[in-house]
Short mmCIF file of C-alpha atoms in Angstrom, two decimals:
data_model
loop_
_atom_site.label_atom_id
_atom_site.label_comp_id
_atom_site.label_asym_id
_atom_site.label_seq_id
_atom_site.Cartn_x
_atom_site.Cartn_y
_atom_site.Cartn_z
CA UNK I 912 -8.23 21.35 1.57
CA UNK I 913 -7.93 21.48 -2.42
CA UNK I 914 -5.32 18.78 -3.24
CA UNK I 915 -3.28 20.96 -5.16
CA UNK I 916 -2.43 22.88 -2.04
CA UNK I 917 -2.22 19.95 0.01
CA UNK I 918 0.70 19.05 -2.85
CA UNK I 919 2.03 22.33 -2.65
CA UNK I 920 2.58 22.62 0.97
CA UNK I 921 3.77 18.93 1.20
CA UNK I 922 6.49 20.20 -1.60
CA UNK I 923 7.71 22.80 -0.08
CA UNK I 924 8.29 20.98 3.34
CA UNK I 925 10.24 18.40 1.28
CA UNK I 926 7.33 15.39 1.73
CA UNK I 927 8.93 14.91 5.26
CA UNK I 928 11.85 14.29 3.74
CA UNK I 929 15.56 14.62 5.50
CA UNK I 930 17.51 13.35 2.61
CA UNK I 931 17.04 9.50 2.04
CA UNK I 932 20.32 9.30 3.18
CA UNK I 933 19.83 10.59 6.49
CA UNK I 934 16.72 8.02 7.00
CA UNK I 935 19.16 5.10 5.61
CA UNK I 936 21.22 6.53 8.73
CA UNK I 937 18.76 6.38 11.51
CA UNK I 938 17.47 3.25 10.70
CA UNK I 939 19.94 0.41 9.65
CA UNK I 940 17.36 -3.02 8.45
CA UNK I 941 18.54 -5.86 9.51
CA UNK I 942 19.42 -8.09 6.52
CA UNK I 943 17.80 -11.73 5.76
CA UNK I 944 18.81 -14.51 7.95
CA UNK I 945 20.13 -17.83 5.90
CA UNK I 946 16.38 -19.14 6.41
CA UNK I 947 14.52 -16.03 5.24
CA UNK I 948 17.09 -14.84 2.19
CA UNK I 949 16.58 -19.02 0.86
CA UNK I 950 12.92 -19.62 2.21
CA UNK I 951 11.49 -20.51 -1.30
CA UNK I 952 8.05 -19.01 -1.58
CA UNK I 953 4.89 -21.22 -1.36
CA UNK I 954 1.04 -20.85 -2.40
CA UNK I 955 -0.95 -19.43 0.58
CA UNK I 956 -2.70 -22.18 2.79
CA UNK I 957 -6.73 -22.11 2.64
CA UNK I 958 -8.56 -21.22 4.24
CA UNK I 959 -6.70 -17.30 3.97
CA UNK I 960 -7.21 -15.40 6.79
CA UNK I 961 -6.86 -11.89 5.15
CA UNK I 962 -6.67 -8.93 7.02
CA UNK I 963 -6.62 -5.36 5.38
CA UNK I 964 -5.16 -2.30 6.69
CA UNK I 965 -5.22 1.23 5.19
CA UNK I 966 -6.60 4.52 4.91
CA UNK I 967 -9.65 5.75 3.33
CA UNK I 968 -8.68 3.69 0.20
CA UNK I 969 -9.61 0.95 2.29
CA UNK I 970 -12.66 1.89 3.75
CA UNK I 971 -13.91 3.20 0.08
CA UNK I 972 -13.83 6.93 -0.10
CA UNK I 973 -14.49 7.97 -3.90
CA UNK I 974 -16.96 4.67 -4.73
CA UNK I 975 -20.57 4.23 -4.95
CA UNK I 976 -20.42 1.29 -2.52
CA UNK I 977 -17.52 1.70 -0.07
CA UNK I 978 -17.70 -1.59 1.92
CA UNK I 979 -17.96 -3.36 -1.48
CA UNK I 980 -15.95 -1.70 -3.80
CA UNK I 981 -13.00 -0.40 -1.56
CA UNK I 982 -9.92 -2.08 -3.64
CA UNK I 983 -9.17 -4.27 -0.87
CA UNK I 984 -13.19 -5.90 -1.02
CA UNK I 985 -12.45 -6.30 -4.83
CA UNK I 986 -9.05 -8.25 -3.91
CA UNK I 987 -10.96 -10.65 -1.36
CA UNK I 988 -13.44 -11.32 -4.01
CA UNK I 989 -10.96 -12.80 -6.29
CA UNK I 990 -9.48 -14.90 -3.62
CA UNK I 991 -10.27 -18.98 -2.57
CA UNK I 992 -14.21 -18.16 -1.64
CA UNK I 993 -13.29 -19.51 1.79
CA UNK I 994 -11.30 -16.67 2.32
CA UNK I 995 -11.77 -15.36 5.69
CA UNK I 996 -11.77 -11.26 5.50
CA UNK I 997 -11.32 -8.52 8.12
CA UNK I 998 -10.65 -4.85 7.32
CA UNK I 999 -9.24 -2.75 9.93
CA UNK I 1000 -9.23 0.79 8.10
CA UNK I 1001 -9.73 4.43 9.17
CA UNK I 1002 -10.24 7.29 6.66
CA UNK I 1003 -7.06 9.93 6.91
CA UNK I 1004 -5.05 7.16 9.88
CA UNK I 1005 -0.99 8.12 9.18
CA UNK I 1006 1.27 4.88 9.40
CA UNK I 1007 1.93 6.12 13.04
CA UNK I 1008 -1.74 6.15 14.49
CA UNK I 1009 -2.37 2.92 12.62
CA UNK I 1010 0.40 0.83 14.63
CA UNK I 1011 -1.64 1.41 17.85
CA UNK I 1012 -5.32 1.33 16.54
CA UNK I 1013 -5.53 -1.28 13.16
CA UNK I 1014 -2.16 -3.32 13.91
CA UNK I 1015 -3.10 -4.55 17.44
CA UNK I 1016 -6.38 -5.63 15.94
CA UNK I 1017 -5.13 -6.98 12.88
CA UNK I 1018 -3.09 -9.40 14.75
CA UNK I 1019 -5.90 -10.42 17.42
CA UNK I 1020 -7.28 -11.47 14.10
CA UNK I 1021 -4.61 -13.53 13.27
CA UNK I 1022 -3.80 -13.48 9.55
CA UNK I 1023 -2.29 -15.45 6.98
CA UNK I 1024 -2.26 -12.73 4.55
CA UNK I 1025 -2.17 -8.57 5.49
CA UNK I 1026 -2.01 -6.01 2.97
CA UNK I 1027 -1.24 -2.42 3.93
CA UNK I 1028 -1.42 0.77 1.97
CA UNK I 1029 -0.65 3.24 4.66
CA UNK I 1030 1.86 6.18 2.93
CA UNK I 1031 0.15 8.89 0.95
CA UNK I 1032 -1.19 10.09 4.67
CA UNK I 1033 2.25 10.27 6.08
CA UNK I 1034 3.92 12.04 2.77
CA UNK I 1035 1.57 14.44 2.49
CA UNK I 1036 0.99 15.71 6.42
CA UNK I 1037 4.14 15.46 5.58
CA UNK I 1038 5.79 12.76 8.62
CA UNK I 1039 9.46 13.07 8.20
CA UNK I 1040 10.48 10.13 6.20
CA UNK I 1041 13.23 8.91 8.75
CA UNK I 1042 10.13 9.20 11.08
CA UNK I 1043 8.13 6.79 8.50
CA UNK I 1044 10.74 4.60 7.88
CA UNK I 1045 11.38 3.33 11.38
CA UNK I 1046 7.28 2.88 11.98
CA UNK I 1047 7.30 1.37 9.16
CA UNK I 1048 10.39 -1.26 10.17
CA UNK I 1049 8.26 -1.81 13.37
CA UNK I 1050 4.78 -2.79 11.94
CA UNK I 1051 6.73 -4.83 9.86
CA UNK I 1052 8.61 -6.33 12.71
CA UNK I 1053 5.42 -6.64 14.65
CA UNK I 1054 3.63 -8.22 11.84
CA UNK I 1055 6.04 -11.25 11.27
CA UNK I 1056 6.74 -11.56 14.45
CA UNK I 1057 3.23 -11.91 16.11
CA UNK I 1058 1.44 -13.87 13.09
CA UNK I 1059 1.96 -16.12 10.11
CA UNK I 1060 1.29 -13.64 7.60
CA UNK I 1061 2.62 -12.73 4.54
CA UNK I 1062 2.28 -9.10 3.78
CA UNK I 1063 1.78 -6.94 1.42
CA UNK I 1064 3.06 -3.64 1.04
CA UNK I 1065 1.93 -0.79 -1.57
CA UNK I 1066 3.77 2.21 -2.07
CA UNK I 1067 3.23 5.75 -2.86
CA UNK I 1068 1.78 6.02 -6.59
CA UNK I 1069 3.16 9.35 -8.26
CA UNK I 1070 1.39 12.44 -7.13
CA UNK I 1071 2.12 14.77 -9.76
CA UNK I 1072 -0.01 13.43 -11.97
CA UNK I 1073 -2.72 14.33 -9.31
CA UNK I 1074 -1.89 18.10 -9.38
CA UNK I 1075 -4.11 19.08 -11.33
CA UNK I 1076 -3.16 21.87 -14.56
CA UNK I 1077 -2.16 25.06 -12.08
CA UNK I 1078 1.09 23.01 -11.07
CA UNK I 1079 4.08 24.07 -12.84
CA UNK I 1080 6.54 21.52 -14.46
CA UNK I 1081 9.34 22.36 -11.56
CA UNK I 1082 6.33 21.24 -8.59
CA UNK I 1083 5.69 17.81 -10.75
CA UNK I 1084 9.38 17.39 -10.80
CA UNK I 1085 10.32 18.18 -7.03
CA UNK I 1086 6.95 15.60 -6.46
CA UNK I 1087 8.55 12.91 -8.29
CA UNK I 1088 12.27 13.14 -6.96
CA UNK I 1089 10.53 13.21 -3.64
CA UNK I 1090 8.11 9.99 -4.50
CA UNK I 1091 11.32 8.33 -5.54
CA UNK I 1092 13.11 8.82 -1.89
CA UNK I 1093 9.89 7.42 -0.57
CA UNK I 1094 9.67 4.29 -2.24
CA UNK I 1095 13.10 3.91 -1.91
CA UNK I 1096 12.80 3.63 1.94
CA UNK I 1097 9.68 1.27 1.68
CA UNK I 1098 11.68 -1.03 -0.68
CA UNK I 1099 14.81 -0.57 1.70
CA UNK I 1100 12.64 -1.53 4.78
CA UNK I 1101 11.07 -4.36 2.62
CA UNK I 1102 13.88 -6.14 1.84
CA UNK I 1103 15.02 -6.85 5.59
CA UNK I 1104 12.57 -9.49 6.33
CA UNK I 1105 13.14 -11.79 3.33
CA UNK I 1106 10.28 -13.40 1.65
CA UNK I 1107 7.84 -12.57 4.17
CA UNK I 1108 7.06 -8.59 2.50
CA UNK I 1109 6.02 -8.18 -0.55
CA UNK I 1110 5.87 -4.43 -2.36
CA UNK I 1111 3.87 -3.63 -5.12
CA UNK I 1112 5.09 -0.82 -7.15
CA UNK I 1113 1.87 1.87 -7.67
CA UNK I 1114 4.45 4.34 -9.93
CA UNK I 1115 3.95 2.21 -13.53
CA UNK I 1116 0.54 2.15 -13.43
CA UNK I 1117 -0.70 5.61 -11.60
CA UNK I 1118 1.74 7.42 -14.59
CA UNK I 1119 -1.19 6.25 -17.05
CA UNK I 1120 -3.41 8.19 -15.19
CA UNK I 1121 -3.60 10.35 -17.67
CA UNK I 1122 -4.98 8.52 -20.08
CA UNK I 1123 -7.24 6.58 -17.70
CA UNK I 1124 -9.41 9.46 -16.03
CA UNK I 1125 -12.07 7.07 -15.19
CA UNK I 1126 -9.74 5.40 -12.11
CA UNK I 1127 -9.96 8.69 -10.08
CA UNK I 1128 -13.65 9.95 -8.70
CA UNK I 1129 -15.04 13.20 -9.09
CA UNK I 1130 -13.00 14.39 -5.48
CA UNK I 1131 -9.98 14.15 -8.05
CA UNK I 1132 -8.18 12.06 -5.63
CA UNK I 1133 -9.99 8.94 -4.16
CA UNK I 1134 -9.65 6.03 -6.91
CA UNK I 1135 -13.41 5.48 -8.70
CA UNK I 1136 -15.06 1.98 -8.68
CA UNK I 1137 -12.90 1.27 -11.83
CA UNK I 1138 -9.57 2.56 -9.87
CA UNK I 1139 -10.08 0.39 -6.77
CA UNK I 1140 -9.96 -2.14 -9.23
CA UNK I 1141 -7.23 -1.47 -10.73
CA UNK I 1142 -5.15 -1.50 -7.70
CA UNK I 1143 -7.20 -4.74 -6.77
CA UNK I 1144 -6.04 -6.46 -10.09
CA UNK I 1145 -2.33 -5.30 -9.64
CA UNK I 1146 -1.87 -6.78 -6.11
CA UNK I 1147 -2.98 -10.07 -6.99
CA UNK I 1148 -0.83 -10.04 -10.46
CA UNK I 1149 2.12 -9.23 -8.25
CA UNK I 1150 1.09 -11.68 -5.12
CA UNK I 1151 0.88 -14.47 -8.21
CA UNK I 1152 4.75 -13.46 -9.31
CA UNK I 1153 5.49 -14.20 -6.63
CA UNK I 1154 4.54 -17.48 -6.19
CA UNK I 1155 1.61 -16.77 -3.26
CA UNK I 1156 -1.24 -17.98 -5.26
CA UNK I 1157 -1.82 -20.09 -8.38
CA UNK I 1158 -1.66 -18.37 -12.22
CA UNK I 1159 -4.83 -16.55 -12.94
CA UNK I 1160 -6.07 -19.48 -15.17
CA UNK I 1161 -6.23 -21.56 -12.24
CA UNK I 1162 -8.58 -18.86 -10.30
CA UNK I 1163 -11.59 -17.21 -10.74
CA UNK I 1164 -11.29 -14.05 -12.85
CA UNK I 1165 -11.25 -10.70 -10.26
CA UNK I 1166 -14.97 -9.68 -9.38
CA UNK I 1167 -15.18 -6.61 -12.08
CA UNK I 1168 -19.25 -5.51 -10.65
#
């Protein structure tokens, strides 16, 4: 289905979204304990053992070499070269299917590290946010409570600028106010278990799109070689705010092929 219908019909079901509100309602995150809201964050241990869920983003719709240039590949590749990787993605999974096919697997692998980009399925089926938000709350709880890992968590970039030129100002606008009310529930869930989640904010950078049409592929959707990149280089910047790995000076530079 063209995207721009798939946006359109997402719209006017409201992206799955009861008010933000009403999801805040349903689901009520635990807050920090003492030990997680002063846990003081600490370089990864090597060997990583990284595990990557996801969607087709994962598995490397849109590039020339999917296994190799999926964003999450590109990530690994600028990690400690003992790095030990599994990737437990399925083109089109929702948040929902993923908890009972990837997660189980994910922690049989037993990681150190997870990153999971699983949201621009849900929002645009659409799943009902308050839906999305307690999955969500219960891979996370699942996650930290089975394994070791820290985890990263991306959110939903901004759609509108995927549109394409038929939609109309008001359909960007009702995309964005409805983007906003998604990441507001990731961050929300996020922020429950301490130190242990870490979100990286997609909005910043997928605005520029614009001016960078050599991040999408020709599907007008799928990230290019160039895009999975992108979103490779901006986890790792964010995983080294945050104290998880040493400054970029200290590393090899991210694989660029």
């Amino acid at each position: 289905m063209p995207l721009l219908i798939l946006l359109t019909l997402a719209m006017a079901l409201g992206l799955g979204s009861a008010a933000l509100a009403s999801s805040r309602a349903q689901l009520s995150p635990r807050e920090p304990t003492a030990t997680e809201a002063s846990r003081a964050s600490v370089i990864l241990s090597t060997p990583i053992r990284y595990a990557a869920l996801g969607a087709s983003d994962t598995v490397g719709v849109g590039s020339r070499a999917p296994s190799r240039e999926n964003w999450t590949a590109r990530l690994r590749a600028a990690l400690p070269a003992d790095t030990v990787y599994g990737r437990f993605a399925r083109s089109g999974i929702t948040l929902g299917d993923a908890a009972d096919v990837e997660v189980p697997r994910a922690i049989a692998f037993q990681p150190t590290l997870v990153t999971m980009w699983l949201s621009v399925n849900d929002a645009l089926r659409p799943v009902p946010l308050p839906t999305y938000q307690k999955s969500l709350h219960a891979t996370l709880e699942r996650l930290t409570r089975e394994t070791n890992a820290q985890v990263v968590l991306l959110n939903v970039p901004d759609l509108a600028t995927l549109a394409g030129s038929h939609a109309t100002g008001e359909m960007r606008a009702k995309l964005r106010e409805q983007m906003r009310a998604w990441n507001e529930a990731i961050n929300a869930t996020a922020r429950s278990f301490g130190s242990r989640v870490l979100v990286v904010d997609l909005l910043p950078a997928s605005r520029e799109l614009t001016e960078h049409a050599e991040w999408i592929s020709s599907d007008g959707f799928h990230p290019s070689p160039e895009g999975y990149q992108k979103l490779a280089d901006l986890t790792l910047q964010a995983m080294q705010r945050a104290g998880w790995l040493p400054p970029l000076s200290a590393r090899a530079q991210p694989w660029h092929g």
